């Protein structure tokens, strides 16, 4: 069965500090991994998708199949990065992308 | 970008009544819509996958007679919580996509409180 683990419920850093939000997964096949973000009073939106390998708002995430991890990183956090971040997994090729399995989320707070 | 509208944003009902939640794709045709529920401080849990014109596919443990899903058009899916009980109180979120490998767009969610 698929499982997504985000070990930190809360994470606080100061502005300009590096930030890493951890995500580990378990899945028997080749999953697709995503990071979704939810800013205060806004709806959930896609931040990153591992296959696109792009950097959004300075965030990057590398899929490490050996460690089954997909940690989200940003070298210099900004106050506007404060939000709830969800790591999510989809069954990969041939599987509907919207069948997502989410981690419990990490609330990131960036202090000025 | 594409917009998914979810209505109502919150609803309070008496135990035993049914509640309908609508999810609309406003500017695109959504071949597939998804329904999630989220308990306080917990993750989103996928409930079902809804394809236009066909029966919804429910995740394991989700009662299909309890949570009726209808996807009658390419822009509208509805979730009806039948004979609601306090344990059904939760935050329900829908999402929609144009196609199998397309980006997912989320509604703003519906907070259901059953008294």
Short mmCIF file of N, CA, C and O in Angstrom, two decimals, chain A residues 6-77:
data_model
loop_
_atom_site.label_atom_id
_atom_site.label_comp_id
_atom_site.label_asym_id
_atom_site.label_seq_id
_atom_site.Cartn_x
_atom_site.Cartn_y
_atom_site.Cartn_z
N UNK A 6 5.32 12.69 6.39
CA UNK A 6 5.96 13.97 6.63
C UNK A 6 6.18 14.04 8.13
O UNK A 6 5.24 14.25 8.90
N UNK A 7 7.41 13.85 8.57
CA UNK A 7 7.65 13.70 10.00
C UNK A 7 7.44 14.96 10.83
O UNK A 7 7.16 14.87 12.02
N UNK A 8 7.54 16.11 10.19
CA UNK A 8 7.41 17.37 10.95
C UNK A 8 6.05 17.99 10.72
O UNK A 8 5.67 18.28 9.59
N UNK A 9 5.31 18.19 11.79
CA UNK A 9 4.03 18.89 11.67
C UNK A 9 4.26 20.40 11.57
O UNK A 9 3.54 21.11 10.90
N UNK A 10 5.28 20.86 12.29
CA UNK A 10 5.58 22.29 12.33
C UNK A 10 7.07 22.50 12.07
O UNK A 10 7.90 21.72 12.56
N UNK A 11 7.38 23.55 11.34
CA UNK A 11 8.77 23.88 11.08
C UNK A 11 8.88 25.40 11.04
O UNK A 11 8.12 26.07 10.34
N UNK A 12 9.81 25.92 11.81
CA UNK A 12 10.01 27.37 11.85
C UNK A 12 11.45 27.70 11.53
O UNK A 12 12.37 27.05 12.04
N UNK A 13 11.64 28.70 10.69
CA UNK A 13 12.98 29.18 10.36
C UNK A 13 12.92 30.70 10.29
O UNK A 13 11.85 31.29 10.16
N UNK A 14 14.09 31.32 10.32
CA UNK A 14 14.16 32.75 10.14
C UNK A 14 14.36 33.07 8.66
O UNK A 14 14.92 32.26 7.90
N UNK A 15 13.91 34.24 8.29
CA UNK A 15 14.06 34.72 6.91
C UNK A 15 15.52 34.63 6.50
O UNK A 15 16.41 35.03 7.26
N UNK A 16 15.75 34.12 5.30
CA UNK A 16 17.11 34.01 4.79
C UNK A 16 17.79 32.70 5.12
O UNK A 16 18.84 32.38 4.55
N UNK A 17 17.22 31.94 6.03
CA UNK A 17 17.81 30.65 6.41
C UNK A 17 17.38 29.58 5.41
O UNK A 17 16.32 29.69 4.78
N UNK A 18 18.17 28.52 5.29
CA UNK A 18 17.74 27.42 4.42
C UNK A 18 16.61 26.63 5.08
O UNK A 18 16.50 26.59 6.31
N UNK A 19 15.80 26.05 4.25
CA UNK A 19 14.70 25.25 4.79
C UNK A 19 14.60 23.94 4.04
O UNK A 19 14.84 23.88 2.83
N UNK A 20 14.30 22.89 4.78
CA UNK A 20 14.09 21.57 4.17
C UNK A 20 12.86 20.93 4.82
O UNK A 20 12.83 20.75 6.04
N UNK A 21 11.90 20.61 4.01
CA UNK A 21 10.71 19.91 4.50
C UNK A 21 10.82 18.46 4.05
O UNK A 21 10.94 18.18 2.86
N UNK A 22 10.76 17.56 5.00
CA UNK A 22 11.02 16.16 4.71
C UNK A 22 9.77 15.41 4.26
O UNK A 22 8.66 15.67 4.73
N UNK A 23 10.00 14.49 3.35
CA UNK A 23 8.93 13.62 2.87
C UNK A 23 9.53 12.26 2.53
O UNK A 23 10.49 12.17 1.77
N UNK A 24 8.96 11.23 3.10
CA UNK A 24 9.34 9.87 2.74
C UNK A 24 8.10 9.13 2.28
O UNK A 24 6.99 9.43 2.70
N UNK A 25 8.31 8.16 1.42
CA UNK A 25 7.16 7.47 0.86
C UNK A 25 7.42 5.98 0.80
O UNK A 25 8.57 5.52 0.85
N UNK A 26 6.35 5.24 0.69
CA UNK A 26 6.46 3.82 0.39
C UNK A 26 5.43 3.49 -0.68
O UNK A 26 4.28 3.92 -0.60
N UNK A 27 5.91 2.79 -1.69
CA UNK A 27 5.04 2.44 -2.82
C UNK A 27 5.73 1.32 -3.57
O UNK A 27 6.93 1.36 -3.79
N UNK A 28 4.96 0.36 -4.02
CA UNK A 28 5.55 -0.82 -4.64
C UNK A 28 6.01 -0.60 -6.07
O UNK A 28 6.90 -1.28 -6.56
N UNK A 29 5.43 0.36 -6.75
CA UNK A 29 5.78 0.62 -8.14
C UNK A 29 6.66 1.83 -8.30
O UNK A 29 7.49 2.14 -7.44
N UNK A 30 6.49 2.55 -9.40
CA UNK A 30 7.24 3.78 -9.66
C UNK A 30 6.30 4.95 -9.53
O UNK A 30 5.56 5.27 -10.46
N UNK A 31 6.30 5.60 -8.40
CA UNK A 31 5.32 6.66 -8.17
C UNK A 31 5.72 7.98 -8.79
O UNK A 31 6.88 8.19 -9.16
N UNK A 32 4.75 8.86 -8.88
CA UNK A 32 5.06 10.26 -9.15
C UNK A 32 4.88 11.01 -7.84
O UNK A 32 3.92 10.76 -7.10
N UNK A 33 5.78 11.91 -7.56
CA UNK A 33 5.74 12.65 -6.31
C UNK A 33 5.50 14.13 -6.58
O UNK A 33 5.96 14.68 -7.59
N UNK A 34 4.77 14.73 -5.66
CA UNK A 34 4.39 16.13 -5.80
C UNK A 34 4.56 16.84 -4.45
O UNK A 34 4.48 16.22 -3.39
N UNK A 35 4.72 18.13 -4.55
CA UNK A 35 4.56 18.99 -3.39
C UNK A 35 3.43 19.98 -3.70
O UNK A 35 3.43 20.63 -4.75
N UNK A 36 2.46 20.03 -2.78
CA UNK A 36 1.38 21.00 -2.87
C UNK A 36 1.54 22.00 -1.73
O UNK A 36 2.03 21.67 -0.64
N UNK A 37 1.07 23.22 -1.98
CA UNK A 37 1.18 24.26 -0.96
C UNK A 37 -0.19 24.89 -0.76
O UNK A 37 -0.99 25.01 -1.71
N UNK A 38 -0.47 25.25 0.48
CA UNK A 38 -1.72 25.93 0.80
C UNK A 38 -1.39 27.15 1.65
O UNK A 38 -1.03 27.04 2.83
N UNK A 39 -1.50 28.33 1.03
CA UNK A 39 -1.29 29.57 1.76
C UNK A 39 -2.55 29.88 2.56
O UNK A 39 -3.63 29.36 2.28
N UNK A 40 -2.38 30.74 3.55
CA UNK A 40 -3.48 31.03 4.45
C UNK A 40 -4.74 31.45 3.70
O UNK A 40 -4.70 32.33 2.84
N UNK A 41 -5.85 30.77 3.98
CA UNK A 41 -7.15 31.08 3.41
C UNK A 41 -7.21 30.90 1.89
O UNK A 41 -8.09 31.45 1.23
N UNK A 42 -6.28 30.15 1.34
CA UNK A 42 -6.33 29.87 -0.09
C UNK A 42 -6.45 28.37 -0.33
O UNK A 42 -6.30 27.57 0.58
N UNK A 43 -6.74 28.02 -1.54
CA UNK A 43 -6.90 26.61 -1.86
C UNK A 43 -5.56 25.96 -2.13
O UNK A 43 -4.56 26.63 -2.39
N UNK A 44 -5.58 24.68 -2.10
CA UNK A 44 -4.40 23.88 -2.37
C UNK A 44 -3.94 24.10 -3.82
O UNK A 44 -4.76 24.16 -4.74
N UNK A 45 -2.63 24.24 -4.02
CA UNK A 45 -2.12 24.40 -5.38
C UNK A 45 -0.81 23.66 -5.54
O UNK A 45 -0.06 23.48 -4.58
N UNK A 46 -0.56 23.25 -6.75
CA UNK A 46 0.65 22.49 -7.04
C UNK A 46 1.87 23.39 -6.95
O UNK A 46 1.91 24.48 -7.51
N UNK A 47 2.88 22.90 -6.24
CA UNK A 47 4.15 23.63 -6.16
C UNK A 47 5.19 22.98 -7.08
O UNK A 47 5.80 23.65 -7.90
N UNK A 48 5.34 21.68 -6.93
CA UNK A 48 6.36 20.97 -7.70
C UNK A 48 5.87 19.59 -8.08
O UNK A 48 5.14 18.96 -7.33
N UNK A 49 6.38 19.14 -9.22
CA UNK A 49 6.10 17.78 -9.66
C UNK A 49 7.44 17.17 -10.02
O UNK A 49 8.22 17.80 -10.75
N UNK A 50 7.75 16.02 -9.51
CA UNK A 50 9.14 15.55 -9.61
C UNK A 50 9.59 15.32 -11.04
O UNK A 50 10.74 15.55 -11.38
N UNK A 51 8.68 14.93 -11.93
CA UNK A 51 9.13 14.62 -13.28
C UNK A 51 9.48 15.87 -14.06
O UNK A 51 10.21 15.81 -15.04
N UNK A 52 8.97 17.01 -13.64
CA UNK A 52 9.25 18.23 -14.39
C UNK A 52 10.62 18.80 -14.03
O UNK A 52 11.17 19.59 -14.76
N UNK A 53 11.10 18.43 -12.85
CA UNK A 53 12.45 18.81 -12.40
C UNK A 53 12.67 20.33 -12.49
O UNK A 53 13.76 20.78 -12.86
N UNK A 54 11.64 21.08 -12.21
CA UNK A 54 11.80 22.52 -12.28
C UNK A 54 11.82 23.12 -10.89
O UNK A 54 11.43 22.48 -9.91
N UNK A 55 12.26 24.36 -10.81
CA UNK A 55 12.31 25.07 -9.54
C UNK A 55 11.19 26.11 -9.55
O UNK A 55 11.07 26.89 -10.48
N UNK A 56 10.37 26.07 -8.54
CA UNK A 56 9.26 27.01 -8.42
C UNK A 56 9.45 27.83 -7.16
O UNK A 56 9.65 27.28 -6.07
N UNK A 57 9.42 29.14 -7.29
CA UNK A 57 9.57 30.05 -6.15
C UNK A 57 10.83 29.72 -5.35
O UNK A 57 10.87 29.89 -4.14
N UNK A 58 11.84 29.23 -6.05
CA UNK A 58 13.10 28.92 -5.39
C UNK A 58 13.16 27.56 -4.72
O UNK A 58 14.18 27.17 -4.17
N UNK A 59 12.06 26.82 -4.75
CA UNK A 59 12.00 25.50 -4.15
C UNK A 59 12.44 24.44 -5.16
O UNK A 59 12.11 24.52 -6.33
N UNK A 60 13.15 23.45 -4.67
CA UNK A 60 13.50 22.28 -5.46
C UNK A 60 13.24 21.03 -4.64
O UNK A 60 13.18 21.09 -3.40
N UNK A 61 13.07 19.94 -5.34
CA UNK A 61 12.90 18.65 -4.65
C UNK A 61 13.45 17.57 -5.55
O UNK A 61 13.14 17.54 -6.73
N UNK A 62 14.25 16.71 -5.00
CA UNK A 62 14.84 15.61 -5.76
C UNK A 62 14.29 14.30 -5.24
O UNK A 62 14.28 14.04 -4.04
N UNK A 63 13.89 13.48 -6.19
CA UNK A 63 13.39 12.17 -5.82
C UNK A 63 14.58 11.24 -5.60
O UNK A 63 15.40 11.03 -6.49
N UNK A 64 14.69 10.70 -4.41
CA UNK A 64 15.75 9.76 -4.07
C UNK A 64 15.11 8.39 -3.88
O UNK A 64 14.53 8.09 -2.84
N UNK A 65 15.21 7.59 -4.92
CA UNK A 65 14.54 6.29 -4.87
C UNK A 65 15.20 5.35 -3.86
O UNK A 65 14.53 4.50 -3.28
N UNK A 66 16.50 5.50 -3.67
CA UNK A 66 17.18 4.64 -2.70
C UNK A 66 16.69 4.87 -1.29
O UNK A 66 16.48 3.95 -0.50
N UNK A 67 16.50 6.15 -0.96
CA UNK A 67 16.02 6.50 0.38
C UNK A 67 14.51 6.70 0.41
O UNK A 67 13.96 7.03 1.46
N UNK A 68 13.86 6.50 -0.72
CA UNK A 68 12.41 6.74 -0.87
C UNK A 68 12.04 8.08 -0.23
O UNK A 68 11.16 8.16 0.64
N UNK A 69 12.73 9.11 -0.66
CA UNK A 69 12.48 10.45 -0.11
C UNK A 69 12.26 11.44 -1.24
O UNK A 69 12.69 11.24 -2.38
N UNK A 70 11.59 12.52 -0.88
CA UNK A 70 11.32 13.61 -1.83
C UNK A 70 11.26 14.89 -1.03
O UNK A 70 10.24 15.56 -0.92
N UNK A 71 12.39 15.24 -0.44
CA UNK A 71 12.45 16.40 0.44
C UNK A 71 12.41 17.69 -0.36
O UNK A 71 13.03 17.82 -1.41
N UNK A 72 11.72 18.67 0.21
CA UNK A 72 11.57 19.99 -0.43
C UNK A 72 12.59 20.95 0.19
O UNK A 72 12.67 21.04 1.42
N UNK A 73 13.31 21.66 -0.67
CA UNK A 73 14.37 22.53 -0.15
C UNK A 73 14.31 23.91 -0.76
O UNK A 73 13.88 24.08 -1.90
N UNK A 74 14.75 24.86 0.04
CA UNK A 74 14.92 26.22 -0.47
C UNK A 74 16.11 26.82 0.27
O UNK A 74 16.16 26.76 1.49
N UNK A 75 17.07 27.39 -0.45
CA UNK A 75 18.28 27.88 0.22
C UNK A 75 18.06 29.10 1.10
O UNK A 75 18.73 29.24 2.13
N UNK A 76 17.12 29.96 0.72
CA UNK A 76 16.91 31.18 1.49
C UNK A 76 15.41 31.42 1.65
O UNK A 76 14.75 31.89 0.73
N UNK A 77 14.88 31.08 2.79
CA UNK A 77 13.44 31.18 3.02
C UNK A 77 12.99 32.65 3.08
O UNK A 77 13.73 33.52 3.58
#
